Coordinates of C-alpha atoms in Angstrom, one line a residue:
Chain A
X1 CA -17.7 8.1 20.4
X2 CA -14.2 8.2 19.9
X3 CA -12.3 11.5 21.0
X4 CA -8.8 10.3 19.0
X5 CA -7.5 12.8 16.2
X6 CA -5.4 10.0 15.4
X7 CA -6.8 6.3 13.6
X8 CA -3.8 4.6 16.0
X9 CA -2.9 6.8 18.5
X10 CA -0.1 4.3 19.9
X11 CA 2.0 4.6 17.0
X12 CA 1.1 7.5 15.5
X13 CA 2.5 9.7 18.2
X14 CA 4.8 7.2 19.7
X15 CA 8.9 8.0 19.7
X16 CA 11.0 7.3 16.8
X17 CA 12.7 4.4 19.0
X18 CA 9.6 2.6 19.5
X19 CA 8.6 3.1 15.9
X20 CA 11.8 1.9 14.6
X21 CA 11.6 -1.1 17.1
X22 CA 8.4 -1.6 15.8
X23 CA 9.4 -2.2 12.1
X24 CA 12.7 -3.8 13.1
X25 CA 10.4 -6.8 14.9
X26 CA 8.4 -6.6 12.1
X27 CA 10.9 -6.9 9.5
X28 CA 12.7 -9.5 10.8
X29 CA 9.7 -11.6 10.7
X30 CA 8.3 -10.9 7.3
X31 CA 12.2 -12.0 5.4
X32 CA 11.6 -15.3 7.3
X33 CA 8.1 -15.3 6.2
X34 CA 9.2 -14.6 2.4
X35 CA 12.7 -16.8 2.9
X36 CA 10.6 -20.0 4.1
X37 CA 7.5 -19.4 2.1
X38 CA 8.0 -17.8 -1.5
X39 CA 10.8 -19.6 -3.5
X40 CA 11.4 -16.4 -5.7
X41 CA 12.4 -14.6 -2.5
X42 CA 14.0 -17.8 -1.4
X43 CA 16.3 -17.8 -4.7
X44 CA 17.0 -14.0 -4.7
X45 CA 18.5 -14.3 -1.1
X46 CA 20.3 -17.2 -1.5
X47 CA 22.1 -15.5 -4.6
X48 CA 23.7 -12.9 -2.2
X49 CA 24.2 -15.0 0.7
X50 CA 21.8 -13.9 3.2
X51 CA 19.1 -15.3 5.7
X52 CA 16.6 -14.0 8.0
X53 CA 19.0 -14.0 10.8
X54 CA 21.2 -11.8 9.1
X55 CA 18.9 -9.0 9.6
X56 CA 19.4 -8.1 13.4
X57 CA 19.5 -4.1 13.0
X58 CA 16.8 -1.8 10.6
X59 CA 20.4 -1.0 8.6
X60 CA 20.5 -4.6 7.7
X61 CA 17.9 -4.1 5.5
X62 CA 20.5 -2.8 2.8
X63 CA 22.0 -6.5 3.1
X64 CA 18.9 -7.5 0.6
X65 CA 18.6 -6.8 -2.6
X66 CA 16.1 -5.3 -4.1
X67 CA 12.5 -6.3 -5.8
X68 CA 12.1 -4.6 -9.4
X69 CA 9.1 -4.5 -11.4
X70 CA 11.0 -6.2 -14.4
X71 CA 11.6 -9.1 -12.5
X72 CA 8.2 -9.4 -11.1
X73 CA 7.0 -9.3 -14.8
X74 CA 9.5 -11.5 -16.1
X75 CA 8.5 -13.9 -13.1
X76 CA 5.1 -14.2 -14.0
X77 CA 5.8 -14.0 -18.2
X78 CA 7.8 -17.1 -17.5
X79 CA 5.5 -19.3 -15.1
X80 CA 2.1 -17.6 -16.0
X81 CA 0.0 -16.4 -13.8
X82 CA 1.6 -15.1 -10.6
X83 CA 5.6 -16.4 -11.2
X84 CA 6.9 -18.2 -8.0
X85 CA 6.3 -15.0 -5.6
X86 CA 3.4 -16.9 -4.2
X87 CA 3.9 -18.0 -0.3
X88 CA 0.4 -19.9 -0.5
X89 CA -1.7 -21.7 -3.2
X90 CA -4.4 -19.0 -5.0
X91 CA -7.3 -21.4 -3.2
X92 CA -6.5 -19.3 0.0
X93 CA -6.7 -16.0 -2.0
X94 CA -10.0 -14.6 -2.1
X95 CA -9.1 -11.3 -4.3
X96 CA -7.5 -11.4 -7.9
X97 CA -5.9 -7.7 -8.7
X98 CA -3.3 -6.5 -11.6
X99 CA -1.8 -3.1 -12.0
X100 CA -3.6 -0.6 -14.5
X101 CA -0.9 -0.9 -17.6
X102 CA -1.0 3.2 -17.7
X103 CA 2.8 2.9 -18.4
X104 CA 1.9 0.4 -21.6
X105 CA 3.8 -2.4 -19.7
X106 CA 2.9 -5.8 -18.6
X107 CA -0.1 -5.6 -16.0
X108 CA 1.3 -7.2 -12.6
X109 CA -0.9 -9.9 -11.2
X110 CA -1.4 -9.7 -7.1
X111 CA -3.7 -12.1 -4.7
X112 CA -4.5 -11.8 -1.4
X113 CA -6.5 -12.9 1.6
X114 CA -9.1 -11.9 3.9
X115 CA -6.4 -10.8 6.4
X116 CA -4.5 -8.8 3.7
X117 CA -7.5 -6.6 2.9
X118 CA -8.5 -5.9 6.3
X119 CA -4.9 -4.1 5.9
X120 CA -6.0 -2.8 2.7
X121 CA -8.4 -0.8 4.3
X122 CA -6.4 -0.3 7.6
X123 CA -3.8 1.7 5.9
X124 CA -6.5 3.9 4.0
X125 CA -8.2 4.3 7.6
X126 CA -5.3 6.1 8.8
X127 CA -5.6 8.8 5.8
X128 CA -9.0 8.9 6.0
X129 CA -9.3 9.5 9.8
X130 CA -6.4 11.8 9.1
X131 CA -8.2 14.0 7.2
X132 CA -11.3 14.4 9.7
X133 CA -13.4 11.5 8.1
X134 CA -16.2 9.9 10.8
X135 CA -18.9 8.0 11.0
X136 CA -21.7 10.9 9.9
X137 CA -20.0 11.1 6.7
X138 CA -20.9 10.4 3.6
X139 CA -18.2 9.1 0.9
X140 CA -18.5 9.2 -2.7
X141 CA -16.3 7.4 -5.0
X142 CA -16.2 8.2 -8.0
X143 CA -14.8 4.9 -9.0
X144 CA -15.3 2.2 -11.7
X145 CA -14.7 -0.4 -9.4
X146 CA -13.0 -2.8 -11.9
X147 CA -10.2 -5.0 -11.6
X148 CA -7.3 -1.8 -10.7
X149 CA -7.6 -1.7 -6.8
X150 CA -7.8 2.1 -6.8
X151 CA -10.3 3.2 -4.6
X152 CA -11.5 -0.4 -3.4
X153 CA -9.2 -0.4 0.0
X154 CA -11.1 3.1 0.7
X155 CA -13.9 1.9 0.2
X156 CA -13.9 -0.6 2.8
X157 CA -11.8 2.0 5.0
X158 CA -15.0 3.9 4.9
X159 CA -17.6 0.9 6.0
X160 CA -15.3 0.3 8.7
X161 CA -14.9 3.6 10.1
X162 CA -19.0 3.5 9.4
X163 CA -19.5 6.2 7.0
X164 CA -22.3 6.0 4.7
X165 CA -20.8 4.7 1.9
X166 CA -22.1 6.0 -2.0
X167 CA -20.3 4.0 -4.5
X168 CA -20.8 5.0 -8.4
X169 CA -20.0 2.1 -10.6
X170 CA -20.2 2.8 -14.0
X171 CA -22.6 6.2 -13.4
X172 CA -22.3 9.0 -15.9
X173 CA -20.3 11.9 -15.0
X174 CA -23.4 13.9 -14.9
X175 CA -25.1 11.1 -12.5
X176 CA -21.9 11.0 -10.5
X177 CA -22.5 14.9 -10.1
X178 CA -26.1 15.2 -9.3
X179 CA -26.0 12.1 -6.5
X180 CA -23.1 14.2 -4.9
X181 CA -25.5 17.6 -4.1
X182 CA -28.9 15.3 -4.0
X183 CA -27.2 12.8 -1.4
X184 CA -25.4 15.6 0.6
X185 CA -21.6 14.2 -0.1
X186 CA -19.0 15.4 2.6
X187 CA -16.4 13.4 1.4
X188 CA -15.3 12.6 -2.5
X189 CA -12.7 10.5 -3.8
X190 CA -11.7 10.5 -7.1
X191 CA -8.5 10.9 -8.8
X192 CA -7.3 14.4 -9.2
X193 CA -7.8 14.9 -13.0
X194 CA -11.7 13.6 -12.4
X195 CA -12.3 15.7 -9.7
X196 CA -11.4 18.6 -12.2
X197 CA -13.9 17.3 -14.8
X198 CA -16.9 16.3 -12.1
X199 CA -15.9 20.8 -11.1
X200 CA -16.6 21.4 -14.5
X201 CA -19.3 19.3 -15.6
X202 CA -21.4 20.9 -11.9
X203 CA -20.4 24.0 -13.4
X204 CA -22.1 22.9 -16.6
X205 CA -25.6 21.7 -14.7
X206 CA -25.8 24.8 -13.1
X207 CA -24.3 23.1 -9.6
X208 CA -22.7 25.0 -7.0
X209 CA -20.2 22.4 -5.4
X210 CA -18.8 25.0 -2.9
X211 CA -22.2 25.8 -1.8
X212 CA -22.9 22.2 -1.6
X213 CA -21.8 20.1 1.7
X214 CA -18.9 18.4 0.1
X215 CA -15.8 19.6 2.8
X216 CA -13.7 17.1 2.3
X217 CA -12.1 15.9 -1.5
X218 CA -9.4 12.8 -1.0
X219 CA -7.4 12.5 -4.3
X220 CA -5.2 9.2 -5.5
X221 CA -4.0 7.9 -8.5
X222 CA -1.7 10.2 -10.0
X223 CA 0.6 12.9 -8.7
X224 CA -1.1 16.6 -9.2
X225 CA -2.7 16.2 -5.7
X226 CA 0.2 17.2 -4.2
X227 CA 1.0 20.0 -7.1
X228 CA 0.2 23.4 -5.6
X229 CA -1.5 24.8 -8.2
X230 CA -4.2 21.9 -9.0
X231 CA -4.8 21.4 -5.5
X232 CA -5.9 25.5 -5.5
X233 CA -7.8 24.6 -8.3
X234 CA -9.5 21.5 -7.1
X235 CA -10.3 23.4 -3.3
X236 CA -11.9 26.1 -4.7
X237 CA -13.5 24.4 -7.7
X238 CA -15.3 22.2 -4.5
X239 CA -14.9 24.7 -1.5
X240 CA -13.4 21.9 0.2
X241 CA -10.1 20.8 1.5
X242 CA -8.1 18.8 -1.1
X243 CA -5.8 16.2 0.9
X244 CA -3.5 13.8 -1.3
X245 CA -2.8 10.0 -0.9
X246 CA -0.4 7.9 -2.7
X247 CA -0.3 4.1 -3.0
X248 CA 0.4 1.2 -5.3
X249 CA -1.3 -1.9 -6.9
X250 CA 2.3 -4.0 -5.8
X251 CA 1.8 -2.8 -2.2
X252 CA -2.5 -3.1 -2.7
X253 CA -3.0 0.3 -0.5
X254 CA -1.9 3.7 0.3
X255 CA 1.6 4.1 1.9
X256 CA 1.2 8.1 2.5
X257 CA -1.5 10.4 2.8
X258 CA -2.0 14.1 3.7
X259 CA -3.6 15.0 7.2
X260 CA -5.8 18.0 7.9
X261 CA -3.1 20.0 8.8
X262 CA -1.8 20.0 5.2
X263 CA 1.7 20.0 5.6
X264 CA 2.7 20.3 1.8
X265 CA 2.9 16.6 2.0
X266 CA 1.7 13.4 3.1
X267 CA 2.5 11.0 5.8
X268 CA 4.3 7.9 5.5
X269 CA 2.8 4.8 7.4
X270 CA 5.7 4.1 8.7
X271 CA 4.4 1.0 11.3
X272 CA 3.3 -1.3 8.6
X273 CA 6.1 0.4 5.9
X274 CA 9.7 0.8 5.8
X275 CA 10.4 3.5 2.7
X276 CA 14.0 3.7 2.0
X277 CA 15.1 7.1 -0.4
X278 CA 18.3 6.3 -2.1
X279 CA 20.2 7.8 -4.8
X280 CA 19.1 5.8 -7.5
X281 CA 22.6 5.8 -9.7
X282 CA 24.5 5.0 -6.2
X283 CA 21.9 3.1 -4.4
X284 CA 22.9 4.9 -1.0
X285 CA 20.9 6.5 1.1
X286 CA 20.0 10.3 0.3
X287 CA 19.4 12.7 3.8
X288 CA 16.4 14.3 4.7
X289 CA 15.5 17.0 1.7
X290 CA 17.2 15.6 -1.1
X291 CA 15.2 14.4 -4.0
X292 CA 15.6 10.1 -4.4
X293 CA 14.4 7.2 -5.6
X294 CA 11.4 5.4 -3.5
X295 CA 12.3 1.9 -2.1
X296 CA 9.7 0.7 -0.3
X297 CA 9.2 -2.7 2.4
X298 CA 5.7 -3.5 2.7
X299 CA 4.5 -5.3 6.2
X300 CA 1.1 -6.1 5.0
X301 CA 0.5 -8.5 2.2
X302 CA 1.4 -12.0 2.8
X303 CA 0.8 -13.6 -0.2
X304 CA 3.5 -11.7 -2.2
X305 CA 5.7 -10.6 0.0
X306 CA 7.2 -7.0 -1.5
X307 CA 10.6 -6.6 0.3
X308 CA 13.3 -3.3 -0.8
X309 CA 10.3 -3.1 -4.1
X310 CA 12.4 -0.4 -6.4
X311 CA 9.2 1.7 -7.0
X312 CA 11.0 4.5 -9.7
X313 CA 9.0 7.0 -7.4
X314 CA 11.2 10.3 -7.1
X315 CA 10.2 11.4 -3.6
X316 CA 11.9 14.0 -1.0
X317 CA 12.1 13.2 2.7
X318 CA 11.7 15.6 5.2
X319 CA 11.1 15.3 9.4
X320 CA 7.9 14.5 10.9
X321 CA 8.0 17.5 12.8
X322 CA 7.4 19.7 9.9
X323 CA 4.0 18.7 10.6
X324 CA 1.9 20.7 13.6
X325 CA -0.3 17.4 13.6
X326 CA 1.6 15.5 16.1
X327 CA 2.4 12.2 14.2
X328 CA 5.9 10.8 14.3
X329 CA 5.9 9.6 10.5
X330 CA 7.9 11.1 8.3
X331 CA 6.9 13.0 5.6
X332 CA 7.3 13.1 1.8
X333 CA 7.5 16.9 1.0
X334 CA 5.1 17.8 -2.3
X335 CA 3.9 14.2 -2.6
X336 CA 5.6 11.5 -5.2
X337 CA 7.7 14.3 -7.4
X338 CA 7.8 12.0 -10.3
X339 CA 8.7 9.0 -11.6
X340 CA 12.4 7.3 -13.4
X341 CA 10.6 6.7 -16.1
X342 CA 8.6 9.5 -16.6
X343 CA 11.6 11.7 -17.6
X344 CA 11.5 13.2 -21.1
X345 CA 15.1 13.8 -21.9
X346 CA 14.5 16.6 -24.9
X347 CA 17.3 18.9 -26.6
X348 CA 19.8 18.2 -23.6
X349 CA 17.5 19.7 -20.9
X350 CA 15.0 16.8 -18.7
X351 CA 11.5 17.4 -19.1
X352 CA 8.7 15.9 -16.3
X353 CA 5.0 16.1 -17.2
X354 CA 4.9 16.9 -13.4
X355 CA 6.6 20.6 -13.6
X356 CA 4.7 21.1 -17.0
X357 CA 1.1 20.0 -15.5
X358 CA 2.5 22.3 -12.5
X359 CA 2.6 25.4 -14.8
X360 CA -0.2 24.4 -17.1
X361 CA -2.3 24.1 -13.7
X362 CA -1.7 28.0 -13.0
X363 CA -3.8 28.6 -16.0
X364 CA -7.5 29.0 -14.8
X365 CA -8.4 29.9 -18.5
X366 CA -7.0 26.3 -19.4
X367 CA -9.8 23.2 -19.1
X368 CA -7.4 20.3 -20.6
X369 CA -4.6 20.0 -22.3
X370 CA -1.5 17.4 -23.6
X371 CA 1.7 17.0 -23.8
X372 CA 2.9 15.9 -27.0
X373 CA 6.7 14.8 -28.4
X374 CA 7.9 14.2 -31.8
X375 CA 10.7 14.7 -34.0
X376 CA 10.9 17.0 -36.8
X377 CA 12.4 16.0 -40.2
X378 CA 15.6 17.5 -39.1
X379 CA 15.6 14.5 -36.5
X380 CA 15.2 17.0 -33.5
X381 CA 13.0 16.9 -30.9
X382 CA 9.9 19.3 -30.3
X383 CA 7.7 19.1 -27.6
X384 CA 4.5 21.1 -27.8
X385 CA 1.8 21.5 -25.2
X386 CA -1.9 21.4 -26.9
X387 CA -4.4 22.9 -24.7
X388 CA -8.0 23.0 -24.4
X389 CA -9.7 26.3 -23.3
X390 CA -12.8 26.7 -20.7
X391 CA -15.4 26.8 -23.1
X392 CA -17.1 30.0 -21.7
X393 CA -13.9 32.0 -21.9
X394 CA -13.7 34.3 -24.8
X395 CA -10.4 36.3 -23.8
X396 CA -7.0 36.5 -26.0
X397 CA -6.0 33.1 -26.4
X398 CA -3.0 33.8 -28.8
X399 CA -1.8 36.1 -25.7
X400 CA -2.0 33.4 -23.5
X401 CA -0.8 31.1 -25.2
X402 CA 2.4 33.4 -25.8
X403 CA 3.0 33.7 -22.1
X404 CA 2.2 30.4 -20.9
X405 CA 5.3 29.2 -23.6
X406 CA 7.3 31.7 -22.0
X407 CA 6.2 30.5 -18.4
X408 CA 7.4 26.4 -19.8
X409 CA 10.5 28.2 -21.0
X410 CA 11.8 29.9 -18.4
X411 CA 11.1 27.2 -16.1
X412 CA 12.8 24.7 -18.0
X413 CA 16.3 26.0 -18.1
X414 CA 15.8 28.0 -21.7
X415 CA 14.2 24.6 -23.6
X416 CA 11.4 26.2 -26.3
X417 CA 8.2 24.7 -25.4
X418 CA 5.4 24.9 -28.2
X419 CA 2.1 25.6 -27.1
X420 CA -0.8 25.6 -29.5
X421 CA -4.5 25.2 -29.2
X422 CA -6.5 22.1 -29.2
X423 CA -10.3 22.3 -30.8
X424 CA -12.7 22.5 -27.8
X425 CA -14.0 18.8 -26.5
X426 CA -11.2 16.5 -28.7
X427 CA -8.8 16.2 -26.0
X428 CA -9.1 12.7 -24.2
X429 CA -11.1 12.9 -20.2
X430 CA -9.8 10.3 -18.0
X431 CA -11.8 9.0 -15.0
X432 CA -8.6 6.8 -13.5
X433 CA -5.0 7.9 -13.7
X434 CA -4.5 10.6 -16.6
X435 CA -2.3 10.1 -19.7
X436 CA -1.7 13.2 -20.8
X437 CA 1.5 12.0 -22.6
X438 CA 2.0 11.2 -26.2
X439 CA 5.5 10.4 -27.2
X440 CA 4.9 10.6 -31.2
X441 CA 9.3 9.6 -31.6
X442 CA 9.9 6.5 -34.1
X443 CA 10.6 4.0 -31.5
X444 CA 14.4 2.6 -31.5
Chain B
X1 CA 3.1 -12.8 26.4
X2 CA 3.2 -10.0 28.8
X3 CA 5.1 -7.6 26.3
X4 CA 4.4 -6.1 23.1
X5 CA 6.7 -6.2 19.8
X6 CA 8.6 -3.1 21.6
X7 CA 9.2 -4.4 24.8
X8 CA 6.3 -2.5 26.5
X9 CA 4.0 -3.9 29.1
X10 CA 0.7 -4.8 28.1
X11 CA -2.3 -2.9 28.8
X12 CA -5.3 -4.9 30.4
X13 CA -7.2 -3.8 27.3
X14 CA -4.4 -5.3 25.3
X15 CA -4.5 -8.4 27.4
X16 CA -7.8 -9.3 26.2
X17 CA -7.3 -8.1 22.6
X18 CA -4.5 -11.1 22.5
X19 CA -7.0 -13.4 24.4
X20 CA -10.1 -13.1 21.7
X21 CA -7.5 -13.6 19.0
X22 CA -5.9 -16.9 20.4
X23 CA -9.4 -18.1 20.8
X24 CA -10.4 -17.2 17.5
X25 CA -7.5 -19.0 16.5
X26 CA -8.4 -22.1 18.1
X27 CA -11.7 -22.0 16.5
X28 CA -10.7 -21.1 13.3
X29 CA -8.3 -24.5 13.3
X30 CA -11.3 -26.7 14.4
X31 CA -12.7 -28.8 11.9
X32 CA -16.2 -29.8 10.9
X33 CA -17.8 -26.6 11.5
X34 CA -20.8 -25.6 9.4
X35 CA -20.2 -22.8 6.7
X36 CA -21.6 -20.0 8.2
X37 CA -19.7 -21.0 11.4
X38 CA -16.3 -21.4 9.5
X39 CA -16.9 -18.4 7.0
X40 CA -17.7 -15.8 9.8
X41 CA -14.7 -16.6 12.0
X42 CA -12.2 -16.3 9.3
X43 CA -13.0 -12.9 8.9
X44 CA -13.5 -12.3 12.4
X45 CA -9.7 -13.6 12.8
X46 CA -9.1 -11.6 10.3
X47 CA -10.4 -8.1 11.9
X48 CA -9.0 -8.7 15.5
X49 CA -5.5 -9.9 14.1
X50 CA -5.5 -6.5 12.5
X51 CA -6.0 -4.8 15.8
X52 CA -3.2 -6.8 17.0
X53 CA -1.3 -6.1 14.4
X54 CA -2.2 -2.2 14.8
X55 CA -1.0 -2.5 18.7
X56 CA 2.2 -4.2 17.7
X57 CA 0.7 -7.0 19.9
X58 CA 2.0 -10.0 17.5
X59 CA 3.0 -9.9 14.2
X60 CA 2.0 -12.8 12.0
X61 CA 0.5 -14.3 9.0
X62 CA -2.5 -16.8 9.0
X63 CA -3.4 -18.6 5.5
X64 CA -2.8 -21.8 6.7
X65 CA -6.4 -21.0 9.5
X66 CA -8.0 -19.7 6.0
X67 CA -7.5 -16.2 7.3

């Protein structure tokens, strides 16, 4: 029986030298891999003049330019499938992914082999051990299991760690709920939004999930895991602890998760990553604590090699040793923050659905709600918050409603914030990541 | 290879680690196996060149072995 708090106790508690030896060694090799092997990375070197052995310190790395998501699409729109950011013919590939399109873009396309997802679940083994999972566990994932990776790399993670794996396919919520107190879950994953509903719908059968054995909930997928208030909610909705994980399809895993020490954020894997935070008008390097952009160096995946990948993640970087836990990875304080793209820029003052889900999220009285913007005839923008009450709460909803507006408003430097009810039941559930944004503006 | 990617000796543990792998290696790269033979060492390559990867024992990627 392993005794190790730690999934790899050599570089998980190692010294920031070693690590950064490690990823220096590791880095060097992987440019040569992608300079010999991919002829898009081969092309986007060559156009500023550099070659692997250019790279001889980690500071080098801001010698190469960067990977964008518009370039990967535009890649791939132009030699359909997967572009030329292939290192080996898709024969060798034995797994076909593509992003979930939640951002109404292009999907992304990614392959990989049978070494790349024993990675795939490596990296979610180190969250999951992390967080106290062992081999007399029982997972649950609530999790369609289609073609967006999601919860796939756990699910492995979990066979290899040699929990008792429950996966739920296309199961009902209701199903989904009743196999989770029947089956005597420890550990659910789910994204953060569906763990809400699965609270609720339990509530609804008459289920008492904090009475039940479920003491461990492992969230992905979007970013309220890392928001206080829905992580209050979700750990007292399930009498478990809530612990948060972030990762990407381009990447195929989780670069960060939350240990059972709950720092307020989550680990970076810093031996098979290298995350760069830089500002992203400058493109330097912001210190530890400031808010930046996300520009991450995957060591993993082979096939597509995903070097200084622009991720448009908004992320703050603090010490390792704000941690009691012992690790030497960094941390990203309050999880990803929010994304470039997810700003709303609305009457002069910059709007995240983050801060607004944040606030919302305070509101036990509250069951779902939505943001919506549009423009009035006067060609100004409104936004207005539509929210769904608990069903079984029969308090003074124009009251709260009144205070939560006031709540968005002084929060948001003065900016009015409409808040109005939504009829009970017609706002959209979402089982993967939630899109809780409708931008009704005439597009440009 | 008596070091790891950072210069530190290896453990006898470690030792053998890099010894399975080489030999899985070789066996992976030899041809005219039967399917089940071939099939079950690619993903055996695969989960020790993960622990060596883990260790920061060798650093490496191995499509061309089907891996």
């Amino acid at each position: 029986m392993s005794v190790s708090d730690y999934w790899n106790p050599k570089f998980e508690t190692c010294s920031k030298e070693e690590l950064r030896a490690l990823q220096l060694a590791k880095l060097r090799r992987h440019v040569d891999w992608a300079w010999n092997m991919s002829p898009y990375h081969r092309r986007l070197y060559a156009e500023v003049g550099v070659e692997p052995g250019d790279i001889r310190s980690l500071d080098d790395i801001r010698r190469l330019p960067f990977m964008t998501r518009e370039d990967w699409m535009a890649v791939q729109s132009e030699q359909p499938p997967f572009g030329d950011l292939l290192t080996q013919p898709r024969e060798r590939a034995i797994r076909y992914h593509l992003t979930s399109g939640t951002s109404g873009r292009r999907p992304l396309r990614v392959l990989d082999g049978p070494k790349d997802w024993q990675w795939i679940s490596e990296c979610w083994a180190y969250g999951f051990w992390a967080m106290g999972v062992r081999p007399e566990d029982t997972v649950f994932f609530a999790f369609s299991y289609g073609s967006f990776i999601g919860f796939w790399g756990a699910h492995y993670c979990c066979e290899k760690i040699g929990a008792l794996v429950i996966p739920s396919g296309n199961m009902t919520t209701e199903n989904r709920v009743r196999q989770i107190a029947e089956m005597e879950v420890t550990t659910v994953c789910a994204t953060p939004t569906y763990a809400i509903r699965m609270a609720l719908e339990a509530e609804k059968l008459g289920i008492d999930l904090a009475a039940s054995k479920v003491s461990k909930l492992i969230v992905s997928g979007e970013p309220a895991g890392s928001i206080p208030a829905t992580k209050r909610l979700l750990e007292e909705k399930w009498g478990a602890k809530c612990a948060d994980t972030a990762g990407m399809t381009e990447i195929g895993t989780i670069m960060m998760f939350e240990c059972s020490h709950q720092p307020g954020g989550a680990h970076i894997i810093e031996d098979h990553f290298i995350e760069e935070v830089l500002d992203p008008d400058t493109l330097e390097p912001v210190p530890y604590g400031e808010m930046g952009e996300r520009v991450v160096t995957s060591f993993g995946r082979g096939f597509i090699p995903l070097i200084r990948y622009r991720t448009s993640d908004f992320v703050v970087k603090v010490p390792h040793d704000r941690c009691r836990c012992g690790r030497v990875f960094d941390i990203y304080d309050g999880g990803i923050r929010g994304r470039v793209d997810d700003m709303l820029l609305i009457r002069g003052t910059n709007v995240y659905p983050r801060a607004i889900e944040a606030i919302v999220r305070e509101y036990r009285e509250i069951d779902e709600f939505q943001i919506r913007v549009w423009k009035t005839a006067e060609h100004v923008d409104e936004i207005t918050v539509r929210v769904e009450f608990v069903p079984d709460w029969h308090g003074y909803r124009e009251g709260l409603m009144q205070t939560l507006a006031a709540d968005l408003k002084r929060n948001h430097e003065g900016l009015r914030i409409n808040v109005e009810e939504a009829e009970a039941g017609s706002l959209p559930r979402f089982e993967l990541k939630a899109k809780r944004l409708v931008d009704d503006r005439p597009k440009a | 290879m008596d070091k790891d990617l950072i210069g530190r000796p290896l453990e006898p543990a470690e030792k053998d680690v890099l010894e399975v792998y080489a030999r899985l290696k070789e066996l992976c790269a030899m041809p005219g196996q039967a399917p089940c033979v071939q099939s079950n060492l690619r993903f055996a390559t695969a989960a020790i060149a993960q622990v060596v990867t883990d260790l920061g024992l060798d650093y490496e990627h191995l499509y061309d072995l089907g891996v």
